[in-house]
PDB file of C-alpha atoms in Angstrom:
ATOM      1  CA  MET L1193     110.200 138.591 122.876  1.00  0.00           C
ATOM      2  CA  ASN L1194     107.343 139.522 121.234  1.00  0.00           C
ATOM      3  CA  LYS L1195     109.206 141.491 117.723  1.00  0.00           C
ATOM      4  CA  ILE L1196     110.469 137.574 118.320  1.00  0.00           C
ATOM      5  CA  ILE L1197     106.713 136.208 117.933  1.00  0.00           C
ATOM      6  CA  SER L1198     105.874 138.774 115.493  1.00  0.00           C
ATOM      7  CA  LEU L1199     108.778 137.476 112.978  1.00  0.00           C
ATOM      8  CA  PHE L1200     107.037 134.055 114.067  1.00  0.00           C
ATOM      9  CA  LEU L1201     103.739 135.549 112.831  1.00  0.00           C
ATOM     10  CA  CYS L1202     105.185 136.570 109.967  1.00  0.00           C
ATOM     11  CA  ALA L1203     106.464 134.404 108.797  1.00  0.00           C
ATOM     12  CA  MET L1204     104.095 131.195 109.210  1.00  0.00           C
ATOM     13  CA  PHE L1205     101.330 133.802 107.269  1.00  0.00           C
ATOM     14  CA  VAL L1206     103.992 133.886 104.116  1.00  0.00           C
ATOM     15  CA  CYS L1207     104.167 130.447 104.251  1.00  0.00           C
ATOM     16  CA  GLY L1208     100.362 129.603 104.483  1.00  0.00           C
ATOM     17  CA  VAL L1209     100.022 132.444 101.742  1.00  0.00           C
ATOM     18  CA  CYS L1210     102.385 131.066  99.062  1.00  0.00           C
ATOM     19  CA  GLY L1211     102.214 127.074 100.080  1.00  0.00           C
ATOM     20  CA  CYS L1212     105.995 126.308 101.428  1.00  0.00           C
ATOM     21  CA  GLY L1213     107.578 122.566 100.418  1.00  0.00           C
ATOM     22  CA  GLN L1214     108.673 121.381  97.844  1.00  0.00           C
ATOM     23  CA  SER L1215     106.954 122.644  94.706  1.00  0.00           C
ATOM     24  CA  PRO L1216     106.350 121.057  90.642  1.00  0.00           C
ATOM     25  CA  GLU L1217     109.496 122.263  89.516  1.00  0.00           C
ATOM     26  CA  ASP L1218     111.604 120.802  92.407  1.00  0.00           C
ATOM     27  CA  ILE L1219     110.300 117.624  92.479  1.00  0.00           C
ATOM     28  CA  THR L1220     110.101 116.812  88.134  1.00  0.00           C
ATOM     29  CA  GLN L1221     113.971 118.290  88.718  1.00  0.00           C
ATOM     30  CA  LYS L1222     115.113 115.629  91.250  1.00  0.00           C
ATOM     31  CA  TYR L1223     113.259 112.725  88.072  1.00  0.00           C
ATOM     32  CA  THR L1224     115.711 114.201  85.590  1.00  0.00           C
ATOM     33  CA  GLN L1225     118.395 111.263  85.249  1.00  0.00           C
ATOM     34  CA  TYR L1226     115.831 108.645  84.529  1.00  0.00           C
ATOM     35  CA  ALA L1227     115.128 108.526  80.699  1.00  0.00           C
ATOM     36  CA  VAL L1228     111.794 108.811  79.357  1.00  0.00           C
ATOM     37  CA  ALA L1229     110.769 105.024  77.928  1.00  0.00           C
ATOM     38  CA  GLU L1230     110.591 105.386  74.801  1.00  0.00           C
ATOM     39  CA  THR L1231     107.437 103.739  72.861  1.00  0.00           C
ATOM     40  CA  ALA L1232     108.903 100.387  71.553  1.00  0.00           C
ATOM     41  CA  LEU L1233     110.450  99.535  74.728  1.00  0.00           C
ATOM     42  CA  ASN L1234     106.579  99.882  76.338  1.00  0.00           C
ATOM     43  CA  LYS L1235     105.183  97.359  74.904  1.00  0.00           C
ATOM     44  CA  ALA L1236     102.004  97.359  77.212  1.00  0.00           C
ATOM     45  CA  GLY L1237     101.300 100.904  76.494  1.00  0.00           C
ATOM     46  CA  PHE L1238     101.649 101.584  79.471  1.00  0.00           C
ATOM     47  CA  SER L1239     100.403 104.948  80.898  1.00  0.00           C
ATOM     48  CA  ILE L1240      98.132 107.579  82.495  1.00  0.00           C
ATOM     49  CA  LYS L1241      94.665 108.614  81.204  1.00  0.00           C
ATOM     50  CA  GLU L1242      93.224 110.527  83.771  1.00  0.00           C
ATOM     51  CA  VAL L1243      93.950 112.606  87.429  1.00  0.00           C
ATOM     52  CA  SER L1244      90.529 113.195  88.911  1.00  0.00           C
ATOM     53  CA  PRO L1245      90.762 114.950  92.140  1.00  0.00           C
ATOM     54  CA  GLY L1246      88.188 114.695  94.664  1.00  0.00           C
ATOM     55  CA  SER L1247      87.376 114.172  98.851  1.00  0.00           C
ATOM     56  CA  PRO L1248      88.038 112.325  99.894  1.00  0.00           C
ATOM     57  CA  ILE L1249      89.740 110.207  96.854  1.00  0.00           C
ATOM     58  CA  THR L1250      91.632 111.474  94.197  1.00  0.00           C
ATOM     59  CA  THR L1251      91.265 109.057  90.745  1.00  0.00           C
ATOM     60  CA  VAL L1252      94.411 107.907  88.692  1.00  0.00           C
ATOM     61  CA  ASN L1253      93.019 106.201  86.026  1.00  0.00           C
ATOM     62  CA  VAL L1254      96.115 104.015  84.381  1.00  0.00           C
ATOM     63  CA  PHE L1255      95.690 102.705  80.582  1.00  0.00           C
ATOM     64  CA  PHE L1256      97.334 100.112  78.677  1.00  0.00           C
ATOM     65  CA  SER L1257      96.607 100.057  75.285  1.00  0.00           C
ATOM     66  CA  SER L1258      98.068  96.941  74.300  1.00  0.00           C
ATOM     67  CA  PRO L1259      94.998  95.125  73.406  1.00  0.00           C
ATOM     68  CA  ALA L1260      95.633  91.181  75.063  1.00  0.00           C
ATOM     69  CA  LEU L1261      95.683  93.718  78.604  1.00  0.00           C
ATOM     70  CA  ASN L1262      92.802  96.203  77.775  1.00  0.00           C
ATOM     71  CA  GLN L1263      90.567  93.821  76.290  1.00  0.00           C
ATOM     72  CA  SER L1264      91.239  90.533  79.130  1.00  0.00           C
ATOM     73  CA  LYS L1265      89.828  91.171  82.363  1.00  0.00           C
ATOM     74  CA  GLU L1266      92.575  88.018  83.392  1.00  0.00           C
ATOM     75  CA  ASN L1267      94.825  89.921  81.984  1.00  0.00           C
ATOM     76  CA  ASN L1268      94.034  93.326  83.625  1.00  0.00           C
ATOM     77  CA  ASP L1269      94.360  91.857  86.541  1.00  0.00           C
ATOM     78  CA  ALA L1270      97.852  90.775  87.114  1.00  0.00           C
ATOM     79  CA  VAL L1271      98.812  94.088  85.202  1.00  0.00           C
ATOM     80  CA  THR L1272      96.731  95.579  87.685  1.00  0.00           C
ATOM     81  CA  GLY L1273      98.751  94.786  90.333  1.00  0.00           C
ATOM     82  CA  ARG L1274     101.661  95.407  89.322  1.00  0.00           C
ATOM     83  CA  LEU L1275     101.306  98.960  89.659  1.00  0.00           C
ATOM     84  CA  GLN L1276     102.252 100.641  93.154  1.00  0.00           C
ATOM     85  CA  VAL L1277     101.957 104.471  94.228  1.00  0.00           C
ATOM     86  CA  PHE L1278     104.671 106.590  96.659  1.00  0.00           C
ATOM     87  CA  ASN L1279     105.547 110.036  97.675  1.00  0.00           C
ATOM     88  CA  ALA L1280     107.004 111.399  94.731  1.00  0.00           C
ATOM     89  CA  ALA L1281     108.782 114.121  97.451  1.00  0.00           C
ATOM     90  CA  ASN L1282     110.537 110.668  99.936  1.00  0.00           C
ATOM     91  CA  LEU L1283     109.740 107.275  97.962  1.00  0.00           C
ATOM     92  CA  LYS L1284     110.273 105.656 102.220  1.00  0.00           C
ATOM     93  CA  GLU L1285     106.709 107.354 103.239  1.00  0.00           C
ATOM     94  CA  PRO L1286     103.932 105.629 102.120  1.00  0.00           C
ATOM     95  CA  VAL L1287     100.768 106.679 100.715  1.00  0.00           C
ATOM     96  CA  SER L1288      97.650 104.982 100.988  1.00  0.00           C
ATOM     97  CA  TYR L1289      95.707 104.227  98.420  1.00  0.00           C
ATOM     98  CA  LYS L1290      93.819 100.855  96.666  1.00  0.00           C
ATOM     99  CA  LEU L1291      93.687  99.703  93.422  1.00  0.00           C
ATOM    100  CA  GLY L1292      90.398  98.541  90.830  1.00  0.00           C
ATOM    101  CA  VAL L1293      90.191  97.773  87.958  1.00  0.00           C
ATOM    102  CA  GLY L1294      87.274  99.497  85.386  1.00  0.00           C
ATOM    103  CA  ASN L1295      85.906  98.556  82.768  1.00  0.00           C
ATOM    104  CA  THR L1296      84.059 100.216  79.545  1.00  0.00           C
ATOM    105  CA  THR L1297      81.740  98.266  76.690  1.00  0.00           C
ATOM    106  CA  VAL L1298      82.043 100.146  73.371  1.00  0.00           C
ATOM    107  CA  THR L1299      79.516  99.748  71.269  1.00  0.00           C
ATOM    108  CA  LYS L1300      80.321 100.022  67.136  1.00  0.00           C
ATOM    109  CA  ALA L1301      79.213 101.095  63.758  1.00  0.00           C
ATOM    110  CA  ASP L1302      78.422  97.533  62.517  1.00  0.00           C
ATOM    111  CA  GLY L1303      76.215  97.152  66.466  1.00  0.00           C
ATOM    112  CA  THR L1304      79.380  94.181  67.721  1.00  0.00           C
ATOM    113  CA  LYS L1305      80.501  95.175  71.362  1.00  0.00           C
ATOM    114  CA  SER L1306      83.603  95.328  73.255  1.00  0.00           C
ATOM    115  CA  GLN L1307      85.179  94.961  76.810  1.00  0.00           C
ATOM    116  CA  TYR L1308      87.879  97.297  77.818  1.00  0.00           C
ATOM    117  CA  TYR L1309      89.202  96.545  81.042  1.00  0.00           C
ATOM    118  CA  SER L1310      91.684  99.174  82.801  1.00  0.00           C
ATOM    119  CA  PRO L1311      93.018  99.954  86.614  1.00  0.00           C
ATOM    120  CA  ALA L1312      91.438 102.564  88.718  1.00  0.00           C
ATOM    121  CA  ILE L1313      93.848 103.643  91.760  1.00  0.00           C
ATOM    122  CA  PHE L1314      91.870 104.702  94.427  1.00  0.00           C
ATOM    123  CA  ILE L1315      94.452 108.022  96.456  1.00  0.00           C
ATOM    124  CA  THR L1316      92.743 108.176  99.906  1.00  0.00           C
ATOM    125  CA  ASP L1317      96.076 109.873 101.262  1.00  0.00           C
ATOM    126  CA  GLN L1318      95.444 113.757 101.062  1.00  0.00           C
ATOM    127  CA  LYS L1319      98.225 115.349 102.828  1.00  0.00           C
ATOM    128  CA  THR L1320     100.502 114.197  99.572  1.00  0.00           C
ATOM    129  CA  ARG L1321     100.982 116.490  97.293  1.00  0.00           C
ATOM    130  CA  PHE L1322     103.318 114.491  94.717  1.00  0.00           C
ATOM    131  CA  ILE L1323     103.310 110.635  94.035  1.00  0.00           C
ATOM    132  CA  LEU L1324     104.856 108.082  91.702  1.00  0.00           C
ATOM    133  CA  VAL L1325     102.959 105.946  89.515  1.00  0.00           C
ATOM    134  CA  TYR L1326     105.044 102.628  89.549  1.00  0.00           C
ATOM    135  CA  PHE L1327     104.833  99.551  87.318  1.00  0.00           C
ATOM    136  CA  LYS L1328     107.058  96.663  87.580  1.00  0.00           C
ATOM    137  CA  GLY L1329     107.314  95.739  84.186  1.00  0.00           C
ATOM    138  CA  ILE L1330     106.551  93.003  82.080  1.00  0.00           C
ATOM    139  CA  PRO L1331     109.414  90.009  82.310  1.00  0.00           C
ATOM    140  CA  LYS L1332     109.957  88.568  78.665  1.00  0.00           C
ATOM    141  CA  SER L1333     110.112  85.197  80.343  1.00  0.00           C
ATOM    142  CA  GLU L1334     106.406  85.689  80.668  1.00  0.00           C
ATOM    143  CA  ALA L1335     105.079  87.498  77.788  1.00  0.00           C
ATOM    144  CA  ALA L1336     107.982  88.451  75.126  1.00  0.00           C
ATOM    145  CA  ASP L1337     105.429  90.209  73.029  1.00  0.00           C
ATOM    146  CA  LEU L1338     104.777  92.643  76.371  1.00  0.00           C
ATOM    147  CA  GLU L1339     107.889  92.627  77.965  1.00  0.00           C
ATOM    148  CA  THR L1340     107.792  96.047  79.406  1.00  0.00           C
ATOM    149  CA  PRO L1341     110.760  97.088  81.615  1.00  0.00           C
ATOM    150  CA  PRO L1342     109.271  98.602  84.692  1.00  0.00           C
ATOM    151  CA  MET L1343     108.330 102.386  84.361  1.00  0.00           C
ATOM    152  CA  PHE L1344     106.691 106.008  85.783  1.00  0.00           C
ATOM    153  CA  PHE L1345     104.921 108.998  86.497  1.00  0.00           C
ATOM    154  CA  ILE L1346     104.896 111.665  88.342  1.00  0.00           C
ATOM    155  CA  ILE L1347     101.737 113.542  89.825  1.00  0.00           C
ATOM    156  CA  ASP L1348     100.817 116.296  91.292  1.00  0.00           C
ATOM    157  CA  LEU L1349      97.860 116.610  93.064  1.00  0.00           C
ATOM    158  CA  ASP L1350      97.319 119.598  93.793  1.00  0.00           C
ATOM    159  CA  LYS L1351      92.938 120.030  94.341  1.00  0.00           C
ATOM    160  CA  LYS L1352      93.079 123.473  92.320  1.00  0.00           C
ATOM    161  CA  ASN L1353      94.949 121.405  89.163  1.00  0.00           C
ATOM    162  CA  SER L1354      96.201 117.739  88.870  1.00  0.00           C
ATOM    163  CA  ARG L1355      97.583 117.021  87.061  1.00  0.00           C
ATOM    164  CA  LEU L1356     100.871 114.707  85.300  1.00  0.00           C
ATOM    165  CA  LEU L1357     104.389 115.782  85.534  1.00  0.00           C
ATOM    166  CA  THR L1358     105.945 113.276  83.568  1.00  0.00           C
ATOM    167  CA  GLU L1359     103.812 112.865  80.608  1.00  0.00           C
ATOM    168  CA  LYS L1360     105.517 110.042  79.331  1.00  0.00           C
ATOM    169  CA  PRO L1361     106.017 107.311  81.546  1.00  0.00           C
ATOM    170  CA  LEU L1362     110.663 107.443  83.071  1.00  0.00           C
ATOM    171  CA  LEU L1363     112.171 104.068  83.420  1.00  0.00           C
ATOM    172  CA  ALA L1364     112.556 103.582  87.107  1.00  0.00           C
ATOM    173  CA  GLY L1365     116.474 102.599  87.045  1.00  0.00           C
ATOM    174  CA  ASN L1366     117.483 102.250  90.195  1.00  0.00           C
ATOM    175  CA  LEU L1367     114.819 104.101  91.758  1.00  0.00           C
ATOM    176  CA  PHE L1368     115.372 101.952  94.782  1.00  0.00           C
ATOM    177  CA  GLN L1369     118.294 101.574  95.315  1.00  0.00           C
TER     178      GLN L1369
END
């Protein structure tokens, strides 16, 4: 009995030191079937600008490079509402988050000012390590010049090394089927 307890404690120690569960490589492997969204398809210019780890909230700054979206609060609010966050290890496990919109005023050399808007995702779930940031896209019927298919990014929220696991968005395809 003492040997069993010793082995169990040893296993717990190794797991605690080395880290059990899925690795970043395991997560990226899970999504290799999804194609990279070519620039021509990403007319909205959906990207992740920055991941800022924090406690109790981690902030993910999203950016839409299209001037029609980043220079209009109304349009930016609309695309912000099309963002969702999922647990990348298990899409059925909920992730606690809130959406917001930030703005920046830039003064140009000639003295004119421009206002830019960008969504922010505030992750309040401190247990989930890997998240999938999903953009529902923009249908052609709403804006032909901004038509963008559903796509997503995978992010590692490791407290010591938060980073994008996908540098470019992946096409969602049959992600939720």
